[in-house]
PDB file of C-alpha atoms (C1' of nucleotides) in Angstrom:
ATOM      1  CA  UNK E   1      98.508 -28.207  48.353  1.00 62.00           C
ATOM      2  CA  UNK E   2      98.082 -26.933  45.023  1.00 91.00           C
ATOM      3  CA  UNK E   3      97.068 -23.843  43.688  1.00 96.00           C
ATOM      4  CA  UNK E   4      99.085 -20.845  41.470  1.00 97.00           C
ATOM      5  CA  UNK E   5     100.926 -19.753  44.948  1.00 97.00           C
ATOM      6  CA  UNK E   6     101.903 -23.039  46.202  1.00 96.00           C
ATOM      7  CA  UNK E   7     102.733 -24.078  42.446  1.00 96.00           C
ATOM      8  CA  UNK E   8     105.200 -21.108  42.392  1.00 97.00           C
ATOM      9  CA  UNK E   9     106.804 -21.931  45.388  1.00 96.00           C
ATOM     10  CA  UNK E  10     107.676 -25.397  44.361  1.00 96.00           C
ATOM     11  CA  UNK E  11     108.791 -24.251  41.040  1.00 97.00           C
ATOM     12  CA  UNK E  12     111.025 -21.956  43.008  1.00 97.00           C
ATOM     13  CA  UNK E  13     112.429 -24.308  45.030  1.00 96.00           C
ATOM     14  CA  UNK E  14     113.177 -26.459  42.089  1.00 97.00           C
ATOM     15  CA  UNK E  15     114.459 -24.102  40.047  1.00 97.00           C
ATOM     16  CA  UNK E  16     117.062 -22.371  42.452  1.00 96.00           C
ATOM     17  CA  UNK E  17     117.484 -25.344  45.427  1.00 93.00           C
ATOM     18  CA  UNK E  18     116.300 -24.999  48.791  1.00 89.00           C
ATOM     19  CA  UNK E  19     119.200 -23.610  51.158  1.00 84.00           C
ATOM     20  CA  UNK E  20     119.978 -26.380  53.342  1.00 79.00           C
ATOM     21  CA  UNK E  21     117.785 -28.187  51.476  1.00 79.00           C
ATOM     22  CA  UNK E  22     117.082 -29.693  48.208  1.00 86.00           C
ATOM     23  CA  UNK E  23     119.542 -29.124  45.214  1.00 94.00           C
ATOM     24  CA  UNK E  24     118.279 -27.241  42.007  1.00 96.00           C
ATOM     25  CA  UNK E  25     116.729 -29.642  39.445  1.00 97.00           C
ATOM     26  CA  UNK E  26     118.541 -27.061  36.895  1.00 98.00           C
ATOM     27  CA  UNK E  27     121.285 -28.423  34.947  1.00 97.00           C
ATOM     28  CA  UNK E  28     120.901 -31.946  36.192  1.00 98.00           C
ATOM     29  CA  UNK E  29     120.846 -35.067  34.008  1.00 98.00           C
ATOM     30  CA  UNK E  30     117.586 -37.431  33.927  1.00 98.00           C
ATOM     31  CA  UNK E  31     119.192 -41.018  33.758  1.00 98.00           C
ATOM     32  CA  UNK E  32     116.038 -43.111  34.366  1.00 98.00           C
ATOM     33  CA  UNK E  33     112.510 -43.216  35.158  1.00 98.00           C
ATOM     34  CA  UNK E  34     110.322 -45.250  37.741  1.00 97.00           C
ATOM     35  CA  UNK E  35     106.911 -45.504  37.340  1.00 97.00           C
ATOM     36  CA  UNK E  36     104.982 -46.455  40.656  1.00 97.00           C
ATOM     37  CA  UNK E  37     101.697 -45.810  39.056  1.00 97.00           C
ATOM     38  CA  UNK E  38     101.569 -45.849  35.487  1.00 97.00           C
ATOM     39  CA  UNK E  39      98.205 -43.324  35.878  1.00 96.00           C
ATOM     40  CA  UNK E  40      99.900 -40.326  36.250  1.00 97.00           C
ATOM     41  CA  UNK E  41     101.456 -40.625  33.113  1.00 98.00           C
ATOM     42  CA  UNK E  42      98.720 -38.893  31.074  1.00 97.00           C
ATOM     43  CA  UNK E  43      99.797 -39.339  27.153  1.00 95.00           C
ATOM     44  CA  UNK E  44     102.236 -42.033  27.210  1.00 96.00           C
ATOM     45  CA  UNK E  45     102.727 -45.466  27.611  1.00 96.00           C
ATOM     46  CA  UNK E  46     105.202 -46.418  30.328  1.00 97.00           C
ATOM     47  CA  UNK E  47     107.781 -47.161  28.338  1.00 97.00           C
ATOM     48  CA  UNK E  48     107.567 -44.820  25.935  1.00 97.00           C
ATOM     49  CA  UNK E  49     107.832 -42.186  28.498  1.00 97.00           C
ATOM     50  CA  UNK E  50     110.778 -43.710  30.197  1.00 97.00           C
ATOM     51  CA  UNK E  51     112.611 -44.541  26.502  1.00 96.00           C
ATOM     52  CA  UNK E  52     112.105 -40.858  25.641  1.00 96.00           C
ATOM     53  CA  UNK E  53     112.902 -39.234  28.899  1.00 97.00           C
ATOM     54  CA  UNK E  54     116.134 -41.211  29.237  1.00 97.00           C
ATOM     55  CA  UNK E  55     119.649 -39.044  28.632  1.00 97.00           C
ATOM     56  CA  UNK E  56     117.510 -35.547  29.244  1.00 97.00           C
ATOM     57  CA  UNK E  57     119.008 -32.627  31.039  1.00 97.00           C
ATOM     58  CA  UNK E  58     117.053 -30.178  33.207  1.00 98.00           C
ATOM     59  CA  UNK E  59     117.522 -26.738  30.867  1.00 97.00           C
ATOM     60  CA  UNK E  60     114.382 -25.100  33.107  1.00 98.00           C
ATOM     61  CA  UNK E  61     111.772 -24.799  35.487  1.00 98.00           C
ATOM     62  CA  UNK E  62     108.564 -22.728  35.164  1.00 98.00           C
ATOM     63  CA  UNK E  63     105.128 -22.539  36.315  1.00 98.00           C
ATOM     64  CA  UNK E  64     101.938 -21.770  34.385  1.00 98.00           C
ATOM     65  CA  UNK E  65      98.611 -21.743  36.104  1.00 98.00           C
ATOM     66  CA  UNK E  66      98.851 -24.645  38.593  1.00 98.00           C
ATOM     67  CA  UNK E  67     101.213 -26.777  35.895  1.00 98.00           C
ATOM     68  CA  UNK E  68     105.033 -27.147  36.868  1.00 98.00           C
ATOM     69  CA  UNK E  69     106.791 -26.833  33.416  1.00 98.00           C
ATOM     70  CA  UNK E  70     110.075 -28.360  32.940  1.00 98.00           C
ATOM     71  CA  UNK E  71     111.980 -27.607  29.772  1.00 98.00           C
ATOM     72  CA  UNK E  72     114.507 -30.382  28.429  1.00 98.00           C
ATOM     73  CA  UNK E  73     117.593 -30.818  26.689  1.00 95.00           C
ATOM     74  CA  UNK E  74     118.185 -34.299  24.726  1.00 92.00           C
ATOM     75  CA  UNK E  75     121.197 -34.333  22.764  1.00 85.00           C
ATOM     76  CA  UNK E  76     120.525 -34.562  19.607  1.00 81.00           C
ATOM     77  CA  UNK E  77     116.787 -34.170  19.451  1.00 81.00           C
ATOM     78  CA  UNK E  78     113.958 -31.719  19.336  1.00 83.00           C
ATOM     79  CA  UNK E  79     112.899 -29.274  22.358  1.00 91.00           C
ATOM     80  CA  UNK E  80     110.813 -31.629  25.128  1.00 96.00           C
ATOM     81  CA  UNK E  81     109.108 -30.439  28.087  1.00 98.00           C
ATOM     82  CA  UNK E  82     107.365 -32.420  30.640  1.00 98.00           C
ATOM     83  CA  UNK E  83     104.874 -30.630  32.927  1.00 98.00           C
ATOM     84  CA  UNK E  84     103.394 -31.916  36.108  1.00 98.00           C
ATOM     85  CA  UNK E  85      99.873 -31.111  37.580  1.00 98.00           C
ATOM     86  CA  UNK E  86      99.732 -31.866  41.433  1.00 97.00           C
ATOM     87  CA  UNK E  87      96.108 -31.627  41.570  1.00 96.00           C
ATOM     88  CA  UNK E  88      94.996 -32.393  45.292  1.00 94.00           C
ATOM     89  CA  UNK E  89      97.635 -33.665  46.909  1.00 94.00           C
ATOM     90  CA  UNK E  90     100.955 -34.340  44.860  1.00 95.00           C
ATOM     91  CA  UNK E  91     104.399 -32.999  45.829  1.00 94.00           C
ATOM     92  CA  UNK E  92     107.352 -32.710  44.279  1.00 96.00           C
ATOM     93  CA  UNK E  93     111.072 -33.053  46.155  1.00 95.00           C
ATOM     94  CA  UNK E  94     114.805 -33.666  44.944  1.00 96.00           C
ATOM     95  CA  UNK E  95     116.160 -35.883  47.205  1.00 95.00           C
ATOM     96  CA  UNK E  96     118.951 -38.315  47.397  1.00 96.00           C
ATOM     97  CA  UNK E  97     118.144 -41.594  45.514  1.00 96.00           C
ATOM     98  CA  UNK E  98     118.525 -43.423  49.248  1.00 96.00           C
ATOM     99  CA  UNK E  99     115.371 -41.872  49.667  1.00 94.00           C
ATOM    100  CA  UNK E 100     113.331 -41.874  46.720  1.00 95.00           C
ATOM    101  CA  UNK E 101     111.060 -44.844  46.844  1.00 95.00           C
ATOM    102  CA  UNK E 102     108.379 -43.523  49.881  1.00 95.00           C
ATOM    103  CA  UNK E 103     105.021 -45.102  50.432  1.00 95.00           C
ATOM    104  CA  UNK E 104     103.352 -42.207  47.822  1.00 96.00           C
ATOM    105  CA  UNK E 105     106.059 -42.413  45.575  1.00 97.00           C
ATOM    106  CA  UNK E 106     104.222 -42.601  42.077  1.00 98.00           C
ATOM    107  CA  UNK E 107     106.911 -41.032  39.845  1.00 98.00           C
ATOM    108  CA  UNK E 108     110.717 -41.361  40.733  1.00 98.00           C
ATOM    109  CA  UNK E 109     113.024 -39.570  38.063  1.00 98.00           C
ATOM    110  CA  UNK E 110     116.996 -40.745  38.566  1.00 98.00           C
ATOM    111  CA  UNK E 111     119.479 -37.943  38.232  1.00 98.00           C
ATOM    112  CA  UNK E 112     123.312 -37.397  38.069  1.00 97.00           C
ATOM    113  CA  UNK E 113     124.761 -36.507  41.289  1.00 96.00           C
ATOM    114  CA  UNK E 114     123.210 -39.394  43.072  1.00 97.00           C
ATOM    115  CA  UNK E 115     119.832 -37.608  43.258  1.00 97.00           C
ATOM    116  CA  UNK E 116     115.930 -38.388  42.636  1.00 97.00           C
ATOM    117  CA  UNK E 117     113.206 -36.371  41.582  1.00 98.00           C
ATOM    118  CA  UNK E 118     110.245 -37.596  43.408  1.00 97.00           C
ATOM    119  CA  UNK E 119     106.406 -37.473  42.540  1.00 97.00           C
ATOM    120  CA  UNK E 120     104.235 -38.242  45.731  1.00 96.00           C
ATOM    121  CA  UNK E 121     100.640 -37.716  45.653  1.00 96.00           C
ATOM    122  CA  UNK E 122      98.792 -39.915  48.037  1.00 95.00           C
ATOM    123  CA  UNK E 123      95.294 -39.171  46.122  1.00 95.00           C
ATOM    124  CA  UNK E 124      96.849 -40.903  42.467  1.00 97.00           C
ATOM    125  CA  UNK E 125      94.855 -37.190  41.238  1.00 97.00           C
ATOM    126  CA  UNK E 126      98.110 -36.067  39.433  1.00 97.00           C
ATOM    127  CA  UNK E 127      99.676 -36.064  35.894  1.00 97.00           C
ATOM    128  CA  UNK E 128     102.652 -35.306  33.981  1.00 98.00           C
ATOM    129  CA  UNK E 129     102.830 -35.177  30.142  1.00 98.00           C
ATOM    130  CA  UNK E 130     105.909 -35.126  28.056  1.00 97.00           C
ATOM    131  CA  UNK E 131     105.253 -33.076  25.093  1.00 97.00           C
ATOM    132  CA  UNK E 132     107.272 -31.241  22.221  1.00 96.00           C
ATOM    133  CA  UNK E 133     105.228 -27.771  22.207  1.00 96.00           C
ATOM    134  CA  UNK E 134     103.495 -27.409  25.955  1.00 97.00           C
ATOM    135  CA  UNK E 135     100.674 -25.753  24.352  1.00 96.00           C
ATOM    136  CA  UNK E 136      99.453 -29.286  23.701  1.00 95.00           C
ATOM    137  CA  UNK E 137      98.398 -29.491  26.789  1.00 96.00           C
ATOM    138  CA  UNK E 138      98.219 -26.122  28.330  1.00 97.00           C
ATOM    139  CA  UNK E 139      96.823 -24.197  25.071  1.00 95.00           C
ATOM    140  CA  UNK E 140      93.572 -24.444  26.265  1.00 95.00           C
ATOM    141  CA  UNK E 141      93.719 -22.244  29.829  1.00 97.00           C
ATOM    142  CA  UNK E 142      93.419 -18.857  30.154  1.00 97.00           C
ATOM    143  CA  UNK E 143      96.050 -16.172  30.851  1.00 97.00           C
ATOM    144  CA  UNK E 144      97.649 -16.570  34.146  1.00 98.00           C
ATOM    145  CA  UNK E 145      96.160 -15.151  36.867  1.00 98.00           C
ATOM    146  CA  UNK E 146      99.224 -13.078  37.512  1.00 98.00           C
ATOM    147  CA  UNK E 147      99.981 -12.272  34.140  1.00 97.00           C
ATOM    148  CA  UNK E 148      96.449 -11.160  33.095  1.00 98.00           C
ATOM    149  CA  UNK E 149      96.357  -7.586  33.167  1.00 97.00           C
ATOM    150  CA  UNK E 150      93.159  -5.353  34.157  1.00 97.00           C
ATOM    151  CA  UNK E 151      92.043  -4.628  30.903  1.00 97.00           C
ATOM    152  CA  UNK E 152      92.378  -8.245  29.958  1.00 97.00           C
ATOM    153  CA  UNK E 153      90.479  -9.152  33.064  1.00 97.00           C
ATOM    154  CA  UNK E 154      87.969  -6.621  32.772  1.00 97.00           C
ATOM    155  CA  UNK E 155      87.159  -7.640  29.077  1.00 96.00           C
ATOM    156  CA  UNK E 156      86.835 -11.156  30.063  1.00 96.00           C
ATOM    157  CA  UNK E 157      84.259 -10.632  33.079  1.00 96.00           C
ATOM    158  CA  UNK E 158      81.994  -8.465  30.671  1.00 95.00           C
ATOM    159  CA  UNK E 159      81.419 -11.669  28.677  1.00 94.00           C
ATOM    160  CA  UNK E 160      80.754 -13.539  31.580  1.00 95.00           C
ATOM    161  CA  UNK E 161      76.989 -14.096  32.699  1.00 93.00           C
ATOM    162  CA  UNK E 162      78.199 -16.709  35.218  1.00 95.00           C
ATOM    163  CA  UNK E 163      78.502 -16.395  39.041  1.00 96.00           C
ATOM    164  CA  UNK E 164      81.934 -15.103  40.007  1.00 97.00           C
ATOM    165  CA  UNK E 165      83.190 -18.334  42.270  1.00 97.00           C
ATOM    166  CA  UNK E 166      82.866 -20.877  39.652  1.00 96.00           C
ATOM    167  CA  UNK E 167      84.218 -18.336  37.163  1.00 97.00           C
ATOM    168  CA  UNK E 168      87.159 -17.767  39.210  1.00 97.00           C
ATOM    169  CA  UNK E 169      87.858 -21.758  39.532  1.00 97.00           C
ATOM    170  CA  UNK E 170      87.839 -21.985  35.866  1.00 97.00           C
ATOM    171  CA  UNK E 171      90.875 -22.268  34.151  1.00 97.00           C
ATOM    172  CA  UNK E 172      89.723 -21.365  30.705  1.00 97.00           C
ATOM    173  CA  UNK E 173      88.903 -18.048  32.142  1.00 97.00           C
ATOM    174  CA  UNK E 174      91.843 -17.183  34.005  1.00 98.00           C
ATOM    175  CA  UNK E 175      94.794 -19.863  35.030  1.00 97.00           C
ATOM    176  CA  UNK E 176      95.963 -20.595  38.860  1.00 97.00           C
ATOM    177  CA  UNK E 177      93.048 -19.577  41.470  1.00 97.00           C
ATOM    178  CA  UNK E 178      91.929 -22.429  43.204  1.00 97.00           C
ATOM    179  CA  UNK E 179      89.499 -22.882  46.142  1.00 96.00           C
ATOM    180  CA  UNK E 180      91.239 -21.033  48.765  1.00 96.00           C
ATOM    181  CA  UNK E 181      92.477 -17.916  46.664  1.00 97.00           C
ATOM    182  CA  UNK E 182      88.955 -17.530  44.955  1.00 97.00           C
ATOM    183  CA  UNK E 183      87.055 -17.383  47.859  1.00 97.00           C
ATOM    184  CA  UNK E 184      89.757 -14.931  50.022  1.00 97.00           C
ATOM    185  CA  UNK E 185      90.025 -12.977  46.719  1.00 98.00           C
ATOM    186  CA  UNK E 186      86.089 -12.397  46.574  1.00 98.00           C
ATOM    187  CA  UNK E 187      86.936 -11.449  50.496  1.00 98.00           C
ATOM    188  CA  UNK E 188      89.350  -8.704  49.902  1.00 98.00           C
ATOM    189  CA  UNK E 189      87.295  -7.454  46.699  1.00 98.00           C
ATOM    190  CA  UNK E 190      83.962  -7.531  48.884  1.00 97.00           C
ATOM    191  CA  UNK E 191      82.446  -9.214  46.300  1.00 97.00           C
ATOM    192  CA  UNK E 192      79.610 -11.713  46.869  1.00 97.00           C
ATOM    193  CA  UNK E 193      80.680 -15.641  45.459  1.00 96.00           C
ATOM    194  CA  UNK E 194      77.343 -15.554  43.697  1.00 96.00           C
ATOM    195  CA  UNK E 195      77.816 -11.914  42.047  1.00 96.00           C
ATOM    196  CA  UNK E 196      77.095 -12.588  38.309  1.00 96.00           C
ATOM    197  CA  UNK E 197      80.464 -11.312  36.439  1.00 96.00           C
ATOM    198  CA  UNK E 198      78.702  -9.233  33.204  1.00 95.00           C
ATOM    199  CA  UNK E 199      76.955  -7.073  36.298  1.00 95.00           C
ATOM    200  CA  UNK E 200      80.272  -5.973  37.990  1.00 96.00           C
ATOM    201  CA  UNK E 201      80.499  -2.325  38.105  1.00 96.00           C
ATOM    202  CA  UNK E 202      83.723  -0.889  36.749  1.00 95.00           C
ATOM    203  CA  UNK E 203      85.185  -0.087  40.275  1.00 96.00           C
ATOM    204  CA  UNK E 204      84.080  -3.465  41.189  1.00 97.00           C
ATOM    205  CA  UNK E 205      85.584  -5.576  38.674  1.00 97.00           C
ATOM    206  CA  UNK E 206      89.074  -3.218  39.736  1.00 97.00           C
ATOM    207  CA  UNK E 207      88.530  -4.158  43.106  1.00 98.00           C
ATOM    208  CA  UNK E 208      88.202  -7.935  41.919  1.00 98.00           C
ATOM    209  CA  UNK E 209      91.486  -7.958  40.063  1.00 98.00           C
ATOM    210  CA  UNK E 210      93.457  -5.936  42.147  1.00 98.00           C
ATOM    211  CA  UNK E 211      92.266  -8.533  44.994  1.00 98.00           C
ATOM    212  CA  UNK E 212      93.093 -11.654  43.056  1.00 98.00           C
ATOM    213  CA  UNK E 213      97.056 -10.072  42.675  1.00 98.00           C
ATOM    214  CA  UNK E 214      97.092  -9.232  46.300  1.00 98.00           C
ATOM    215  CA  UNK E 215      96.219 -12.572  48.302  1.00 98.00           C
ATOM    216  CA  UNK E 216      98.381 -14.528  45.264  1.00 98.00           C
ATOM    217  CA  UNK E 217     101.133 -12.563  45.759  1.00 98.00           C
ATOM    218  CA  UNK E 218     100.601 -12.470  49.524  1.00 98.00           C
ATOM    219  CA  UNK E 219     100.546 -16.587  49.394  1.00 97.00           C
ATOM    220  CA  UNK E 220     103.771 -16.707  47.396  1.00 97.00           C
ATOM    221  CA  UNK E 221     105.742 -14.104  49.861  1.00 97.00           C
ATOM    222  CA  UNK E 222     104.304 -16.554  52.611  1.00 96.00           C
ATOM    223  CA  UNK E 223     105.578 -19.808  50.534  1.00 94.00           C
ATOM    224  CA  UNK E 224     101.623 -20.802  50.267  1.00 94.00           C
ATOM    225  CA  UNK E 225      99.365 -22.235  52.410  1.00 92.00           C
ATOM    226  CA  UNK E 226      99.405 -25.375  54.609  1.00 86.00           C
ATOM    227  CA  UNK E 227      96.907 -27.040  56.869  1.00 75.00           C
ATOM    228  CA  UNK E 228      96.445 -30.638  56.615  1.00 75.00           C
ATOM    229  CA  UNK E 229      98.485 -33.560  56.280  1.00 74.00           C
ATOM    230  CA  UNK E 230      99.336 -33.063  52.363  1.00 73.00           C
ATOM    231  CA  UNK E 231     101.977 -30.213  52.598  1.00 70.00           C
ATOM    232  CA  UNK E 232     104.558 -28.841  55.399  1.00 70.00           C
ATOM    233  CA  UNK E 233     105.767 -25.678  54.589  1.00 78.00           C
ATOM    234  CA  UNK E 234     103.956 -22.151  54.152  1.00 89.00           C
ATOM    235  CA  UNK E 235     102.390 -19.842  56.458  1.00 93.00           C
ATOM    236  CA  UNK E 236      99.539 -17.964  54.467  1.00 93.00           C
ATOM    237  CA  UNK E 237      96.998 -19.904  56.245  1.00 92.00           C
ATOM    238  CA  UNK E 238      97.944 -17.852  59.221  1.00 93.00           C
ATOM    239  CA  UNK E 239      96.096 -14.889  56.720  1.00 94.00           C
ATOM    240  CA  UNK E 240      92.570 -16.764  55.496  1.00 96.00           C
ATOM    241  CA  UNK E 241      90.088 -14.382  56.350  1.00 97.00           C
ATOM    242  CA  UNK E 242      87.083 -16.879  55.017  1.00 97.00           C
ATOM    243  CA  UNK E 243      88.708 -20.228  54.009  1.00 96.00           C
ATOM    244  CA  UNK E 244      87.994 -22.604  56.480  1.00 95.00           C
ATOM    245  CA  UNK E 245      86.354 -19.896  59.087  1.00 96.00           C
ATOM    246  CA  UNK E 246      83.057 -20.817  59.145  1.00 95.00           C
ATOM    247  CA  UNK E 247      80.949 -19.511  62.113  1.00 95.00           C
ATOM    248  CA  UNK E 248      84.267 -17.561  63.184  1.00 96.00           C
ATOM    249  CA  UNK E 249      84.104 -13.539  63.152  1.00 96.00           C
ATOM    250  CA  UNK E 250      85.102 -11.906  60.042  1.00 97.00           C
ATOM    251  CA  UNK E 251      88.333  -9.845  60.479  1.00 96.00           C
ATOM    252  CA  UNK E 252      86.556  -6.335  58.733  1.00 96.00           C
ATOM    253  CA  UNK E 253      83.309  -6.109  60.709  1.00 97.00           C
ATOM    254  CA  UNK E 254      82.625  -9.431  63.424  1.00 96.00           C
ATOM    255  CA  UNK E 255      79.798 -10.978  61.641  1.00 97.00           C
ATOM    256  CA  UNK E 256      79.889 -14.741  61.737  1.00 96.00           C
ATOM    257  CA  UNK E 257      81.379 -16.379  58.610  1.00 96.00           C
ATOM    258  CA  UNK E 258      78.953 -18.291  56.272  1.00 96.00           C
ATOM    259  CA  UNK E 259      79.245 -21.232  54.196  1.00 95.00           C
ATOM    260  CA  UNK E 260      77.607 -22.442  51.417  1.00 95.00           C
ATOM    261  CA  UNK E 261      78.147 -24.819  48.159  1.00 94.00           C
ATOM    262  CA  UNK E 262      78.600 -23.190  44.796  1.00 93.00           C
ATOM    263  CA  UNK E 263      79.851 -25.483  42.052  1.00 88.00           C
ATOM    264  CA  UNK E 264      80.608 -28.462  44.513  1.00 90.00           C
ATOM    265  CA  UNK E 265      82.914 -26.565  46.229  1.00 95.00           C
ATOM    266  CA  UNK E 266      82.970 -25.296  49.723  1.00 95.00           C
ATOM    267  CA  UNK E 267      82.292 -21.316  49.632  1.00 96.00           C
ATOM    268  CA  UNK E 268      82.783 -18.804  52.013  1.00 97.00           C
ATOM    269  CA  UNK E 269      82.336 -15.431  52.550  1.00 97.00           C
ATOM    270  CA  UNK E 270      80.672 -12.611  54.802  1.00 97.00           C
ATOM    271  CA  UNK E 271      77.263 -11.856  54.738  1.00 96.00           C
ATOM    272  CA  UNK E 272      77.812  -8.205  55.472  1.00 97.00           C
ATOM    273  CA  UNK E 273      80.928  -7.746  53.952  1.00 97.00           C
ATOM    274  CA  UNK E 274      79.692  -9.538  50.657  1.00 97.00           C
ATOM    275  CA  UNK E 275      76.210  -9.044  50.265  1.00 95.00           C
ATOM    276  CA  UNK E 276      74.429  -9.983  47.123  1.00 91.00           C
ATOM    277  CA  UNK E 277      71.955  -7.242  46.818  1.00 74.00           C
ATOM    278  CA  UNK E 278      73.889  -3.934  46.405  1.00 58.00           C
TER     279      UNK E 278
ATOM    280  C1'  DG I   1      81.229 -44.953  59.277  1.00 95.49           C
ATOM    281  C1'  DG I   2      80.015 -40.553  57.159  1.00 95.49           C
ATOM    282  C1'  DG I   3      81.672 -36.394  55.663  1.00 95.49           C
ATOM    283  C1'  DC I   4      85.222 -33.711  54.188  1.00 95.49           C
ATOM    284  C1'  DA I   5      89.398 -32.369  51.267  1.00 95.49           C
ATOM    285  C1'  DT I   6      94.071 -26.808  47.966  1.00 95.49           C
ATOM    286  C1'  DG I   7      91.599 -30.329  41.210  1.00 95.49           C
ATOM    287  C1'  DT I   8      89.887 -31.700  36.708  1.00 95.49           C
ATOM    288  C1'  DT I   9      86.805 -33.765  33.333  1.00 95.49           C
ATOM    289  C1'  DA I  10      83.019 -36.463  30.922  1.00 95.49           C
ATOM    290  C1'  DG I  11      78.271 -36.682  30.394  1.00 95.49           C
ATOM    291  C1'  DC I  12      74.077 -34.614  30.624  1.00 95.49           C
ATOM    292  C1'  DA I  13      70.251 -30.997  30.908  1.00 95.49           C
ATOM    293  C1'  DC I  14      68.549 -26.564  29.809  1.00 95.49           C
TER     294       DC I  14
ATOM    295  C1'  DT X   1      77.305 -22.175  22.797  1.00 95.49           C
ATOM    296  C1'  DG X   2      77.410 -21.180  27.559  1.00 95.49           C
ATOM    297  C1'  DT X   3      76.386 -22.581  32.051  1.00 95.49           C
ATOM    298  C1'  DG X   4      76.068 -25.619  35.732  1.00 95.49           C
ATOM    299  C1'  DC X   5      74.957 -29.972  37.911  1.00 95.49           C
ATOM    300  C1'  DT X   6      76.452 -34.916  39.037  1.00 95.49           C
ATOM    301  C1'  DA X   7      79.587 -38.458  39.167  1.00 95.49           C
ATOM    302  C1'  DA X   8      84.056 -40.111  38.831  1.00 95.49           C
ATOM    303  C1'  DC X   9      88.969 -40.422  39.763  1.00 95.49           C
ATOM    304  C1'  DA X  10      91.475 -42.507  44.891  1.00 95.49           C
ATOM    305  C1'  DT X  11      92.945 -41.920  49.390  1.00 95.49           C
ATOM    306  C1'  DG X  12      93.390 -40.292  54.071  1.00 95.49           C
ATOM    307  C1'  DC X  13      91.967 -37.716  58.049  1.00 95.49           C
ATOM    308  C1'  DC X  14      88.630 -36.464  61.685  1.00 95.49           C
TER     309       DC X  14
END
DNA sequence: GGGCATGTTAGCAC
DNA sequence: TGTGCTAACATGCC
């Protein structure tokens, strides 16, 4: 399920409880660890990663790009955070420690209160880290995509000479937009996927950013997006206006969705909508 | 069974 | 150095 919106949503959930739901993760003690699949674990050993973890207490939870950032109290030590990448299909839920151990289970955290932490991800794609300074790990990506301002963005795209989708999907460029966002923000912005970024006009590179806020921000008000068997629980898949319509109508002017590959990924867009050639 | 999937990264070519 | 392609990771759904 996992790009910047769907990210957010979790960390929200985590971060203030669910109501009627999950508890808050926020203020609760980490007893023990469980690793399922020692994998996910991406700069540990198992055992170091449960020794260290042990005794922590939940101080906060954040979000940066499509990494869940959880900041760390241990008594007596230095400042730890562990962050959590879902990549395809990893979820995260509190849950009472009756039900922690599910057939995706890879990562089960114990907590005070009788509660779990659990880490499903079907796909084994995921990772967590435990780190002193997060930058080890997330140093490397760009600005968040809903941090970036415009004349960040702009000045970025000008020393660009790529195509605009795979630009989008990288994370050293700007941090969050995934499949789905890129290709309804290129939508919105009108903006063929194959545009090369250095050759935006100045009212198109606007349009570009001011597209990217809108359909993140309209996935986040809408809790993300959900479609397939990996993640119950937003709506903005109700809203795609390309993802996943090929051959249907476009919303702004009927013609018939197209699809194409750019970057290995699955790309579409309208041919009259987005045209290449200005 | 083949093709597809909301992500990332190493290796390679130009 | 920047860009982009392929394969790989591993599993499940249609």
């Amino acid at each position: 399920m996992p790009e910047l919106p769907e990210v957010e949503t979790i960390a929200r959930a985590l971060r203030e409880g669910i109501p009627g739901g999950g508890p808050s993760l926020v203020g609760r003690t980490i007893q023990s660890v469980q690793v399922l699949w020692p994998r996910e674990i991406a700069n540990l050993a198992p055992a170091e990663f449960a020794r260290r973890i042990a005794g922590a207490c939940v101080r906060s939870v954040s979000r940066y790009g499509k990494y869940l950032l959880l900041g760390l109290d241990l008594p007596g030590d230095g400042p730890l955070s562990l962050l959590i990448h879902l990549r395809m299909s990893g979820r995260l839920d509190v849950v009472p420690r009756s039900a922690a151990f599910t057939p995706h289970a890879r990562l089960v955290w114990l907590l005070d209160g009788d509660l779990a932490l659990r880490f499903d991800d079907a796909r084994k794609f995921g990772r967590v880290w435990l780190v002193g300074d997060p930058a080890e790990v997330i140093g490397s990506l760009g600005p968040d995509a809903l941090s970036v301002t415009r004349e960040q963005f702009v000045s970025r795209l000008r020393a660009r000479r790529g195509a605009l989708k795979p630009l989008l999907l990288d994370q050293t460029f700007v941090a969050g937009i995934g499949n789905i966002y890129a290709d309804e923000a290129l939508h919105l912005a009108r903006l063929h996927p194959q545009r090369i970024a250095a050759s935006l006009a100045e009212d198109e590179a606007a349009r570009l950013y001011e597209a990217i806020r809108r359909v993140l921000l309209e996935g986040i008000a809408a809790n993300g997006a959900s479609f397939d068997w990996v993640y119950p629980g937003g709506n903005f898949q109700e809203n795609f206006k390309v993802y996943g319509r090929t051959g249907r109508s476009c919303s702004a002017c009927g013609t018939p969705i197209a699809r194409i590959v750019i970057a290995q990924r699955s790309t579409h867009f309208c041919p009259t909508c987005q045209p290449l050639a200005i």
